[in-house]
Short mmCIF file of C-alpha atoms and ligand atoms in Angstrom, two decimals:
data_model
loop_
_atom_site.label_atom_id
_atom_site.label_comp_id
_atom_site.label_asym_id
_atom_site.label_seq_id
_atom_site.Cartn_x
_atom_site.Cartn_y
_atom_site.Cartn_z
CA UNK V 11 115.67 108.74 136.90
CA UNK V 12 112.69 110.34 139.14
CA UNK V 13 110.00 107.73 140.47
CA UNK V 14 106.40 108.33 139.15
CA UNK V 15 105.62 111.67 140.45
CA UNK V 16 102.13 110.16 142.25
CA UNK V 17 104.19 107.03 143.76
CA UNK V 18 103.77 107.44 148.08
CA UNK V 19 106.30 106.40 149.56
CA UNK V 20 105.57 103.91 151.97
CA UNK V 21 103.16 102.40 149.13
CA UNK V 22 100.91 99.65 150.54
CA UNK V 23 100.46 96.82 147.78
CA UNK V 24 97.77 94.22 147.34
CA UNK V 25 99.08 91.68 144.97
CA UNK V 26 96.12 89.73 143.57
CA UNK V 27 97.09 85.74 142.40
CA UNK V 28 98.58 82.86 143.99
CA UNK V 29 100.72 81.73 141.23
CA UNK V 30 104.72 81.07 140.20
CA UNK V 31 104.42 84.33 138.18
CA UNK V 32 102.76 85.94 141.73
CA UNK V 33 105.50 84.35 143.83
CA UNK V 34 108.21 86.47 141.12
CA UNK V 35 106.36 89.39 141.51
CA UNK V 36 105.77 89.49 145.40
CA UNK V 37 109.88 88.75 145.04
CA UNK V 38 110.82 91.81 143.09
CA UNK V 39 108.05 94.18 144.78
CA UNK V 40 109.91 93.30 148.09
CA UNK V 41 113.28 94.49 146.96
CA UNK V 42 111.23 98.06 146.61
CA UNK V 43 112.67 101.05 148.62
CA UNK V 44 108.78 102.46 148.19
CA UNK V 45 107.54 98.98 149.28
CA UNK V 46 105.32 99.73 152.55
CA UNK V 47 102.99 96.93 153.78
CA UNK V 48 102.73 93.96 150.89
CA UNK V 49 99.28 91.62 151.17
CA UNK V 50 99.53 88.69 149.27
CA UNK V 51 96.79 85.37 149.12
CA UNK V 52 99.41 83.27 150.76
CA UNK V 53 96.87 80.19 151.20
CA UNK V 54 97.25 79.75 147.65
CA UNK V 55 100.62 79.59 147.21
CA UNK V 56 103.01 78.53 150.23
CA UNK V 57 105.74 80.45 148.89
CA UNK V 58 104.34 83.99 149.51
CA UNK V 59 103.99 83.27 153.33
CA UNK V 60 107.08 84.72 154.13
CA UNK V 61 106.86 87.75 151.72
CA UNK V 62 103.54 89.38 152.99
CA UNK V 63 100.64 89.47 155.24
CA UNK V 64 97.65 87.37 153.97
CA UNK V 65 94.68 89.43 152.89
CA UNK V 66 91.93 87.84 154.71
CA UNK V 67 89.28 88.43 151.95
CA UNK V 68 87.93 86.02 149.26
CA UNK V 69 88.11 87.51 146.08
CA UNK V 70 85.40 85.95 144.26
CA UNK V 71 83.22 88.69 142.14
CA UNK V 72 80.41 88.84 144.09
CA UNK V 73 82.28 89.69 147.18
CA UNK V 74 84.43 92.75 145.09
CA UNK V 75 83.02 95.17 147.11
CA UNK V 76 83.82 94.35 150.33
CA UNK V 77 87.48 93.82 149.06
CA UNK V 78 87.04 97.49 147.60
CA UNK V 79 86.37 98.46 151.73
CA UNK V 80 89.12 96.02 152.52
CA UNK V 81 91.44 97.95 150.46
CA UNK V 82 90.38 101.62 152.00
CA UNK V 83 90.57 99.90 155.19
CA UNK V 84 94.27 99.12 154.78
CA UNK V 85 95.03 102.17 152.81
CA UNK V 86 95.85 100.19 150.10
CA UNK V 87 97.53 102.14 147.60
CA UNK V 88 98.52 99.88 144.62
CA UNK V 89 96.78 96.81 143.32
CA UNK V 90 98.35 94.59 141.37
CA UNK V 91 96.43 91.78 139.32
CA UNK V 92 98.20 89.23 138.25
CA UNK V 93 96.00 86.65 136.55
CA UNK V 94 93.31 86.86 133.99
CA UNK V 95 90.14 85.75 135.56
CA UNK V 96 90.07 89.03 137.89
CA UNK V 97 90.72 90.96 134.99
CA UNK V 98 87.39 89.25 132.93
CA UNK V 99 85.46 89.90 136.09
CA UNK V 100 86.62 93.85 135.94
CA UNK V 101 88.36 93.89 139.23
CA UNK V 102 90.72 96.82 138.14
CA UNK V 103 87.21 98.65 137.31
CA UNK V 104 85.66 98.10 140.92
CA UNK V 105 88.96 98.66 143.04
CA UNK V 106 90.24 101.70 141.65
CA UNK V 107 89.70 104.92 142.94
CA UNK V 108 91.21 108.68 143.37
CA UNK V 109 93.46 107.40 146.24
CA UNK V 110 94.70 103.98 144.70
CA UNK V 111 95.70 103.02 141.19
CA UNK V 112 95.27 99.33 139.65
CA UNK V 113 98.00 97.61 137.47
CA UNK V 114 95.79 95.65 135.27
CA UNK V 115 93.77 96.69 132.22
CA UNK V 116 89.40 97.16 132.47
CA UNK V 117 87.12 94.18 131.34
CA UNK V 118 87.14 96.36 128.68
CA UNK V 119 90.55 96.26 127.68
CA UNK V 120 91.35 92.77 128.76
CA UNK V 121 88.89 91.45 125.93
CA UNK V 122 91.90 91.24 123.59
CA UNK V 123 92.82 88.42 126.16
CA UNK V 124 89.59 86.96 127.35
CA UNK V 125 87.47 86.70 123.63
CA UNK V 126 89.83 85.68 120.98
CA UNK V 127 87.03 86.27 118.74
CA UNK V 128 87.50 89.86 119.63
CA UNK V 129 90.87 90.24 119.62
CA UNK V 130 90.90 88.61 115.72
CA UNK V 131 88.66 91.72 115.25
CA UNK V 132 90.64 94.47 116.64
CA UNK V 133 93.71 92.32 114.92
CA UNK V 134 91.91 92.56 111.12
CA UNK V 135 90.66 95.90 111.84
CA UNK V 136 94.51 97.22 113.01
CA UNK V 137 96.08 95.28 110.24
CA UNK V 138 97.82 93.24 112.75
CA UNK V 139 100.07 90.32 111.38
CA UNK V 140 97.66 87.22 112.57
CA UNK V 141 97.14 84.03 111.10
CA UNK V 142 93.90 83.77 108.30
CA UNK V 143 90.86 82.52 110.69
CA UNK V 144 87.57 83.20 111.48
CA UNK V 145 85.13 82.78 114.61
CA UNK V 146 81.47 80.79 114.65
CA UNK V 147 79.14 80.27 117.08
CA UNK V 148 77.51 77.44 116.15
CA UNK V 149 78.67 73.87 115.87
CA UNK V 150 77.25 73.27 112.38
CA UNK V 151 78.98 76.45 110.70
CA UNK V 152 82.32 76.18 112.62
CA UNK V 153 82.22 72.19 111.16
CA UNK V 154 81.19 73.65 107.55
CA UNK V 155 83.99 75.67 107.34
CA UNK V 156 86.58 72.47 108.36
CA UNK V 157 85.07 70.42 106.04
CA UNK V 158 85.87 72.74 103.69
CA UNK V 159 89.22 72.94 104.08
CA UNK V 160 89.94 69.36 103.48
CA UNK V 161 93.47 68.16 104.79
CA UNK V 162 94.67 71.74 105.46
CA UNK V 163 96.50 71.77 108.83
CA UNK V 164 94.19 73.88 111.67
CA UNK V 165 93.82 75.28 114.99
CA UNK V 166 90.72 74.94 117.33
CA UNK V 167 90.41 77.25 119.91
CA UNK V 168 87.88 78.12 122.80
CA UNK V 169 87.35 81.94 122.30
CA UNK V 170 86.73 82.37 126.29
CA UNK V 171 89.55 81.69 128.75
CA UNK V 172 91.11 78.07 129.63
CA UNK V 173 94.27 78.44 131.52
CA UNK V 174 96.02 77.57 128.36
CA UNK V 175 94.06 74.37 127.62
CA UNK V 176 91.54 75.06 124.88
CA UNK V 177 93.74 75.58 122.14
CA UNK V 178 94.17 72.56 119.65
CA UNK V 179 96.54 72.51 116.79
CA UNK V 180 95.32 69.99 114.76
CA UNK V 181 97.45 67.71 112.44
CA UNK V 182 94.38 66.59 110.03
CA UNK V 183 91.24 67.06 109.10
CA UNK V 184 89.56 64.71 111.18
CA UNK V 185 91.20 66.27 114.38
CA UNK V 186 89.92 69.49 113.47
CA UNK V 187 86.17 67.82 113.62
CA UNK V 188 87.27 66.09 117.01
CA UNK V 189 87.95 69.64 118.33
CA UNK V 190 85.61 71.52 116.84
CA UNK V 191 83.30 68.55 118.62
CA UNK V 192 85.01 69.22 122.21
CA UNK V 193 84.92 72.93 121.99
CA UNK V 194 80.93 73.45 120.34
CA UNK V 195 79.36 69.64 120.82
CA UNK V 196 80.73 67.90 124.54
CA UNK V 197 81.53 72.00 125.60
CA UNK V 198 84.53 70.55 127.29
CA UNK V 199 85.60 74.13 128.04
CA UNK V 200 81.98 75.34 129.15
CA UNK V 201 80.85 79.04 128.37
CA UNK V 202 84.45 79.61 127.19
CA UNK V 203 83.38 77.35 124.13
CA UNK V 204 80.23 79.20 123.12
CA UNK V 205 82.01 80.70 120.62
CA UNK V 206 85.28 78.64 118.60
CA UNK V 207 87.96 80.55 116.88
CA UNK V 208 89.34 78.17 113.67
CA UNK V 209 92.37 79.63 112.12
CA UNK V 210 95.46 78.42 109.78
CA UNK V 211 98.53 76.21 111.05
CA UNK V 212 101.56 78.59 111.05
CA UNK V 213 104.94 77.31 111.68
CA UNK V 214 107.72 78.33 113.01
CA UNK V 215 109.14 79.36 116.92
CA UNK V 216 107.14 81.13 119.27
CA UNK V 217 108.05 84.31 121.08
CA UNK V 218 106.59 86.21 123.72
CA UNK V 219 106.70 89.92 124.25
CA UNK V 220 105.89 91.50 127.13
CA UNK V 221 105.22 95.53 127.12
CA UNK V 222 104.56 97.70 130.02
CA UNK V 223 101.58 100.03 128.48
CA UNK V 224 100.12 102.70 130.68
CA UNK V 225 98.09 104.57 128.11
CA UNK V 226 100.46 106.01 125.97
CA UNK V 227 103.71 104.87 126.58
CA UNK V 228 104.96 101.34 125.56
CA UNK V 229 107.85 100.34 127.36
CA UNK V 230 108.71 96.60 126.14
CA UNK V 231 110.67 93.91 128.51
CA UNK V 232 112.99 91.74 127.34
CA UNK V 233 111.75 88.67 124.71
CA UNK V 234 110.95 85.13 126.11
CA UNK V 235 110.18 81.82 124.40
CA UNK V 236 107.73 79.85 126.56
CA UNK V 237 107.73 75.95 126.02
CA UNK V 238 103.78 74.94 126.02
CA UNK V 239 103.68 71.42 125.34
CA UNK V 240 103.99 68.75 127.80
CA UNK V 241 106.49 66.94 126.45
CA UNK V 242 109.94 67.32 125.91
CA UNK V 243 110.22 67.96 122.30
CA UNK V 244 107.42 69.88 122.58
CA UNK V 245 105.29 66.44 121.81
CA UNK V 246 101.36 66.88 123.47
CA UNK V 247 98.66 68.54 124.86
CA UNK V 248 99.34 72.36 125.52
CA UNK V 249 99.86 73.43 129.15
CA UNK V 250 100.22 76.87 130.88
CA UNK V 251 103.17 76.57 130.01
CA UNK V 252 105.94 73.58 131.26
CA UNK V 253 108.90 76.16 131.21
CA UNK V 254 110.57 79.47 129.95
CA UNK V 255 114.21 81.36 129.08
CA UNK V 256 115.12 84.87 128.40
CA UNK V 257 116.08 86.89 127.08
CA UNK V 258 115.56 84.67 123.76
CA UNK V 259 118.34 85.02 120.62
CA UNK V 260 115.58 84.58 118.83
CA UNK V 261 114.61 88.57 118.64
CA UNK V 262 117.23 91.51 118.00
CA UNK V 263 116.42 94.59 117.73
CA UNK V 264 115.07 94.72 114.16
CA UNK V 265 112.40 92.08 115.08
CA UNK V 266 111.30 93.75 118.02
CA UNK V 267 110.93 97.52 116.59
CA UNK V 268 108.65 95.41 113.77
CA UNK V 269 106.81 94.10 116.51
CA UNK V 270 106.57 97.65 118.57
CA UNK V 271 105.22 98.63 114.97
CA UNK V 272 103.20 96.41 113.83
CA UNK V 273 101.53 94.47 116.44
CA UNK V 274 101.87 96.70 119.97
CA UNK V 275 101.33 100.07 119.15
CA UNK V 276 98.58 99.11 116.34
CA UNK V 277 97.19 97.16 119.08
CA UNK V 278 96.84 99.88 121.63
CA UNK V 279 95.72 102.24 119.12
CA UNK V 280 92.85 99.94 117.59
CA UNK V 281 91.66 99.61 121.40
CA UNK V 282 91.57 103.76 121.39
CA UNK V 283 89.79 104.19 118.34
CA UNK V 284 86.86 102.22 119.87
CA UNK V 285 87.18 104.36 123.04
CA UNK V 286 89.16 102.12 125.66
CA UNK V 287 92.84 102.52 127.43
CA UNK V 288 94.80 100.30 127.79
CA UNK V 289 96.94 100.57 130.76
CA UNK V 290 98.68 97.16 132.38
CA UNK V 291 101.03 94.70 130.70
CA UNK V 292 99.92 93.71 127.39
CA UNK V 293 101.56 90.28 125.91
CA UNK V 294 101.70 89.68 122.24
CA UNK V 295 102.07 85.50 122.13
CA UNK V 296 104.04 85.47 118.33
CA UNK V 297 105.08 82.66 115.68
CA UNK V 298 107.98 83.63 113.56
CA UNK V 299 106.77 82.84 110.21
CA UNK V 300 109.28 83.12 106.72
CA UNK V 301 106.45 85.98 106.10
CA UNK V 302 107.49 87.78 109.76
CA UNK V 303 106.54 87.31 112.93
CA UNK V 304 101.95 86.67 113.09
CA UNK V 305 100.54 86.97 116.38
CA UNK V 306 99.19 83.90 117.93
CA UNK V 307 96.99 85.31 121.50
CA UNK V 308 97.25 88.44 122.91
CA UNK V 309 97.00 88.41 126.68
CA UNK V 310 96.65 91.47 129.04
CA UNK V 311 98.67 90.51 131.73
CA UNK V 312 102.25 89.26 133.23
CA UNK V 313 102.81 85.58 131.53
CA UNK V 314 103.22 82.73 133.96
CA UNK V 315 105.97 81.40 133.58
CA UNK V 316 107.81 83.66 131.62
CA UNK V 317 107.69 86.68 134.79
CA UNK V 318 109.99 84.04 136.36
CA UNK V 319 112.86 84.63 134.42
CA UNK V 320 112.16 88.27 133.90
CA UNK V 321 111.78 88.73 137.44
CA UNK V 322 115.17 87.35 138.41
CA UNK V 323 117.44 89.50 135.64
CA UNK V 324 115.16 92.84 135.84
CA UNK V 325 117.25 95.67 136.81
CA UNK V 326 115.08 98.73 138.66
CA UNK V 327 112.34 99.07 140.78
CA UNK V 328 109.43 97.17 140.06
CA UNK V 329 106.89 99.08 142.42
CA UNK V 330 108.05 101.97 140.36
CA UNK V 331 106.78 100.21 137.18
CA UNK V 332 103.80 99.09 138.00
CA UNK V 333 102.30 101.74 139.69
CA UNK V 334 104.26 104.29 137.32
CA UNK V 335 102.24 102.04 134.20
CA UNK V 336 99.03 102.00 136.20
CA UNK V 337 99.43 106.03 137.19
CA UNK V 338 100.04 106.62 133.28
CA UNK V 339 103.63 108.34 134.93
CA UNK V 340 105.47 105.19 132.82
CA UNK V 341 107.31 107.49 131.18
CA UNK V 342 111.23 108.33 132.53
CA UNK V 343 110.64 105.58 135.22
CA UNK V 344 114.10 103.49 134.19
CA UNK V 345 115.08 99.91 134.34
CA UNK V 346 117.15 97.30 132.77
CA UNK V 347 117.98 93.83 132.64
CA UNK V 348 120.75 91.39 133.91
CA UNK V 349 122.49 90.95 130.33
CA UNK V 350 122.92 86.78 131.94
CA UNK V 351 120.13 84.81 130.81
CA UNK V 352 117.22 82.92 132.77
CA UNK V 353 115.43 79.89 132.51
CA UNK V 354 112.91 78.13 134.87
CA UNK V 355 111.82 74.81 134.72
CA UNK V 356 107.79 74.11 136.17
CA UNK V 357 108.11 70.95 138.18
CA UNK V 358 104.48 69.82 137.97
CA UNK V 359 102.23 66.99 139.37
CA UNK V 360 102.04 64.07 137.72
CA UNK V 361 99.01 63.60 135.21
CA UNK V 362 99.30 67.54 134.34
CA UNK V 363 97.58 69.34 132.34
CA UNK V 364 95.24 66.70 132.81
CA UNK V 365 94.08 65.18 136.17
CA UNK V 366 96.21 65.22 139.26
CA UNK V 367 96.31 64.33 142.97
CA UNK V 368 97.21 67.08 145.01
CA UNK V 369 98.33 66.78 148.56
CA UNK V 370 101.73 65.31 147.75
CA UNK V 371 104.31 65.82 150.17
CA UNK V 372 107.46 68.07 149.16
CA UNK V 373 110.98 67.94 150.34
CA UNK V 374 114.28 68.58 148.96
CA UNK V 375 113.48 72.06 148.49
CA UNK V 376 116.82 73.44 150.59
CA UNK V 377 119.15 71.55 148.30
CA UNK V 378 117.33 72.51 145.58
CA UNK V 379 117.63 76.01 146.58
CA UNK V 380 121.24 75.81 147.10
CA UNK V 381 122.56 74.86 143.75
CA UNK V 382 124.12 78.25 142.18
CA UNK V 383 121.85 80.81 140.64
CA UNK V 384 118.88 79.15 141.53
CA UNK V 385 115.69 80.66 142.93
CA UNK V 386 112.83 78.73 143.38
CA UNK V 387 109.64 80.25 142.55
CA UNK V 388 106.44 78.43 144.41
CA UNK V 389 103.24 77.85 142.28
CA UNK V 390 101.12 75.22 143.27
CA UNK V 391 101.95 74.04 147.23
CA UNK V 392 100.61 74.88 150.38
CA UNK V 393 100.70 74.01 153.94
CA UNK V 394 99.34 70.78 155.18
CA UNK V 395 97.65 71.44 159.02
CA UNK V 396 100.90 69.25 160.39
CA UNK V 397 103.11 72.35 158.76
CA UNK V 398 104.07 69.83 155.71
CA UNK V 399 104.93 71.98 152.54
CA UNK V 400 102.43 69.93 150.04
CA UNK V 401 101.23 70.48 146.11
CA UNK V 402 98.46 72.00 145.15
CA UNK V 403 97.67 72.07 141.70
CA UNK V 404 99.10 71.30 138.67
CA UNK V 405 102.45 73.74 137.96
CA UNK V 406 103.84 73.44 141.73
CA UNK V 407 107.32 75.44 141.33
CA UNK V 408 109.37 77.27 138.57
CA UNK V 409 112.83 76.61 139.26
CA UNK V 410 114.69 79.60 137.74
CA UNK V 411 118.62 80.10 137.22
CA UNK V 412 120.55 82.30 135.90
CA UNK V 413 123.43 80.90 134.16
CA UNK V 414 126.37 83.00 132.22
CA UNK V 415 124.75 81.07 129.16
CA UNK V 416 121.56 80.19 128.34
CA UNK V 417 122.94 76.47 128.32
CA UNK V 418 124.38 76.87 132.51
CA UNK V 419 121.14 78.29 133.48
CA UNK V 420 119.26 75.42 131.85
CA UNK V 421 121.45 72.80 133.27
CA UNK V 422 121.55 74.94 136.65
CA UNK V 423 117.82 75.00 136.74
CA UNK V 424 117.53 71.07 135.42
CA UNK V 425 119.62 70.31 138.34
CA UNK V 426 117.80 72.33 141.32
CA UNK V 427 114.53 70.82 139.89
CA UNK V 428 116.01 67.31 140.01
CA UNK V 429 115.96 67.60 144.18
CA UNK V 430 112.72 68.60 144.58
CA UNK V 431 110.65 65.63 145.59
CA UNK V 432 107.37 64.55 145.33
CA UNK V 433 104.93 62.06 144.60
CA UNK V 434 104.51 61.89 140.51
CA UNK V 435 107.23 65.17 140.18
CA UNK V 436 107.84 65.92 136.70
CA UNK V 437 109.11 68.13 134.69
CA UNK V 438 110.98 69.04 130.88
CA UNK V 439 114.67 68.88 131.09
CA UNK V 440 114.76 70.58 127.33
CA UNK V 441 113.68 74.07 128.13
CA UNK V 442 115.47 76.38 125.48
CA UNK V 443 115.95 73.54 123.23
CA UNK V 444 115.02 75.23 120.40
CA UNK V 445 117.71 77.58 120.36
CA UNK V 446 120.40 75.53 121.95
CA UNK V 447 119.77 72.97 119.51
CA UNK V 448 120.00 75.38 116.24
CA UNK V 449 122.73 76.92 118.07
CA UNK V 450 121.43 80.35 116.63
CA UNK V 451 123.81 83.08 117.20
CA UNK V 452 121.33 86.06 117.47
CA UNK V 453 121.79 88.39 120.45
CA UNK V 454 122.71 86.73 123.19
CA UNK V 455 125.54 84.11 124.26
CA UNK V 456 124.05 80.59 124.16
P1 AMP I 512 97.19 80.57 122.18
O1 AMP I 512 96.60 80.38 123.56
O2 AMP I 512 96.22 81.08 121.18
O3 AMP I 512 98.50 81.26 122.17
O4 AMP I 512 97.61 79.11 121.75
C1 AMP I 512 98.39 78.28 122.57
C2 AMP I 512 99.46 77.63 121.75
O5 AMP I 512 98.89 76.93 120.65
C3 AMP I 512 100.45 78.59 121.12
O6 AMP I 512 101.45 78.95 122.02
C4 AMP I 512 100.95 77.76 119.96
O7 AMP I 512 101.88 76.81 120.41
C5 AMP I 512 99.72 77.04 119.52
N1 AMP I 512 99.03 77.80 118.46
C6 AMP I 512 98.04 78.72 118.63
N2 AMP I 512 97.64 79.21 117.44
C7 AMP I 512 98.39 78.60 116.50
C8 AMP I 512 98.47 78.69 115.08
N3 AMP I 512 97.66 79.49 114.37
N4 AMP I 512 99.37 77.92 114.44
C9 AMP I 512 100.17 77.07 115.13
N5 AMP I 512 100.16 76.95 116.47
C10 AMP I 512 99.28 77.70 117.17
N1 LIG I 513 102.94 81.34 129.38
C1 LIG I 513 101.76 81.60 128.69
C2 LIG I 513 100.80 82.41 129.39
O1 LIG I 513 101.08 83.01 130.40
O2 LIG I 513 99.68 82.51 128.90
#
């Protein structure tokens, strides 16, 4: 299958994050025959030293410009963006140009990801399977409309972004009013609680689905089920997300041609009708309900951690995708996946997603490494000024095996995490339990 017909070849790549899911991509992008010179923000993430040159500009908003003559500088010819905050702050707007395409959706675009307000919008106005809800801005109406709805079972959510954190599902009434109080009242989440989203309770298991969109063309990746909650059991506060397998039983190919239906191309379409492309990865966050599968979030970009296992079984060139999706040449650009499944495990620092101490020293990360099928993905470490690999923030690696069953790549990826050490190291040992428990026999080997 022909690359994208505007690919060069060498292709210089800045890759934008310094994340687990940046580490996977920066992993993948390297394995590119088109790959030319990769710069990565290394001092972010330890793990991306070895992979690329550091690019030695900040990338906070105000200074987007002179990464815009950074980039001409360099001859940058693909950026990608991994996380969401760029995306808010319209990076992909102020560092394209005629010479060098952006994977990552406009401000525009990336409002289905940024203002869930918005995205409930776009969702009613597309028809889009979502749970019943409705937005407020003020405290008083957003605690009118809990206290009339007595004892039913809610969620609380900070329309703006929160890394995951400002979403409470709420077991009673009363916890609805505590939330509605943390998002509106203490603003707990600042500006990204100026406006509260308060919707139904679904039930059921969660699924993400990933889709390459560059415009037109909707190419979707294999499913994942991300593990949010801290706990194992899934028991307490949400996270980024503690851990993730794919591809999951969970979908076959009925499920996800609903989904392509229903949720992604409406989605996409919606965004058209009211004048803006969507080009970049968009991520449809579902719960499979009795009544189908409802979408939960959408987000506009790769999911962290669910790129780690996707990373590690994707067959084809990534370059190719990316640029192909932010080109709008997606089409005919071809790729598969390992049919052995993935999971990673986030080994995180100890009082996640809460408070944390970072400069922890690491070691153990060779044996870890060796254990079969394992690649360690670094999210969270850096270098201490002695040349100590310490943490860094919260989710410090994804451990990710592959396994010839779901069940050997957990245990695999349980064991690799096991030898990493640190100060306060934790992490879930249950990733996947919700299918290896059911034992569903959908799709794929367990
Ligand atoms: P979100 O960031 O909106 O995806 O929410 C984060 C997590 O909160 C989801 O992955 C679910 O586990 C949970 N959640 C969000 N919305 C709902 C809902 N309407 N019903 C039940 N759980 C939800
Ligand atoms: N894993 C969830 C997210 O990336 O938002």
């Amino acid at each position: 299958m022909p690359a994208p017909a505007s690919l060069p070849s060498p292709c210089n790549v800045l890759l934008i994050g310094g994340g687990g899911r940046e580490h996977a991509l920066a992993w993948k992008l390297k394995q590119s025959k088109h790959l030319g010179e990769l710069w990565v923000q290394a001092e972010a993430n330890a793990g991306l030293e070895s992979l690329g040159r550091t690019c030695p500009e900040l990338l906070e908003a105000k200074q987007a410009f002179r990464l815009q003559r950074w980039c001409d500088r360099e001859s940058i010819h693909l950026v990608v963006i991994g996380p969401e905050a760029p995306l808010e702050q319209d990076l992909a707007s102020v560092l394209a140009a005629p010479h060098r395409k952006v994977f990552g959706p406009t401000r525009e675009a990336a409002r289905l990801e940024w203002d869930k307000a918005y995205a409930k919008q776009i969702m009613r106005s597309a028809s889009i399977p979502t749970a019943e809800g409705r937005h407020f801005d003020t405290r008083e109406a957003a605690l009118h409309y809990v206290n009339a709805h007595g004892d039913e079972p809610l969620v609380v959510k900070a329309a703006g972004l929160c890394a995951g954190k400002g979403v409470m599902v709420c077991s009673s009434h009363s916890e609805a009013l505590a939330a509605v109080e943390r998002v509106m009242g203490s603003r707990e989440f600042g500006d990204a609680g100026a406006k509260v989203v308060i919707e139904e309770r679904l039930r059921g298991q969660e699924l993400s689905v990933l889709a390459l969109v560059d415009g037109s063309t909707i190419d979707i990746l294999d499913p994942c089920q991300d593990h949010k909650q801290v706990g194992e059991g899934d028991v307490g506060p949400n996270t980024g997300g503690m851990g993730a397998y794919c591809p999951s039983p969970l979908a076959d190919d009925g499920l996800m041609d609903i989904v392509q239906r229903q949720v992604l191309v409406p989605a996409v379409d919606a965004l058209r009708r009211e004048g803006v492309m969507f080009r970049g990865l968009l991520y449809a966050g579902l719960m499979l309900t009795p009544a189908g599968p409802k979408v939960l979030e959408f987000n506009t970009r790769f999911g962290d951690p669910e790129t780690q296992p996707l990373m590690v079984r994707l067959q084809g060139d990534l370059l190719e995708l990316l640029y192909g999706t932010a080109a709008g040449e997606l089409d005919g650009v071809d790729f598969g996946f390992d049919p052995r499944p993935a999971c990673c495990v986030c080994v995180c620092s100890g009082g996640y997603p809460g408070a944390y101490v970072k400069g922890k020293v690491i070691t153990g990360l060779d044996d870890a490494a060796a254990v079969p099928g394992v690649r360690i993905f670094h999210a969270g470490t850096s270098r201490a000024p002695n040349g100590d690999l310490i943490t860094s923030g919260g989710r410090v690696f994804g451990v990710t095996a592959l396994g010839s069953t779901l069940k050997q790549a957990q245990s695999r990826a349980n064991e690799a995490a096991s030898l990493i050490r640190f100060d306060g190291a934790f992490f879930r040992r249950d990733i996947g339990h919700r299918v290896l428990q059911v034992g569903s026999t959908r799709g794929a080997t367990l």
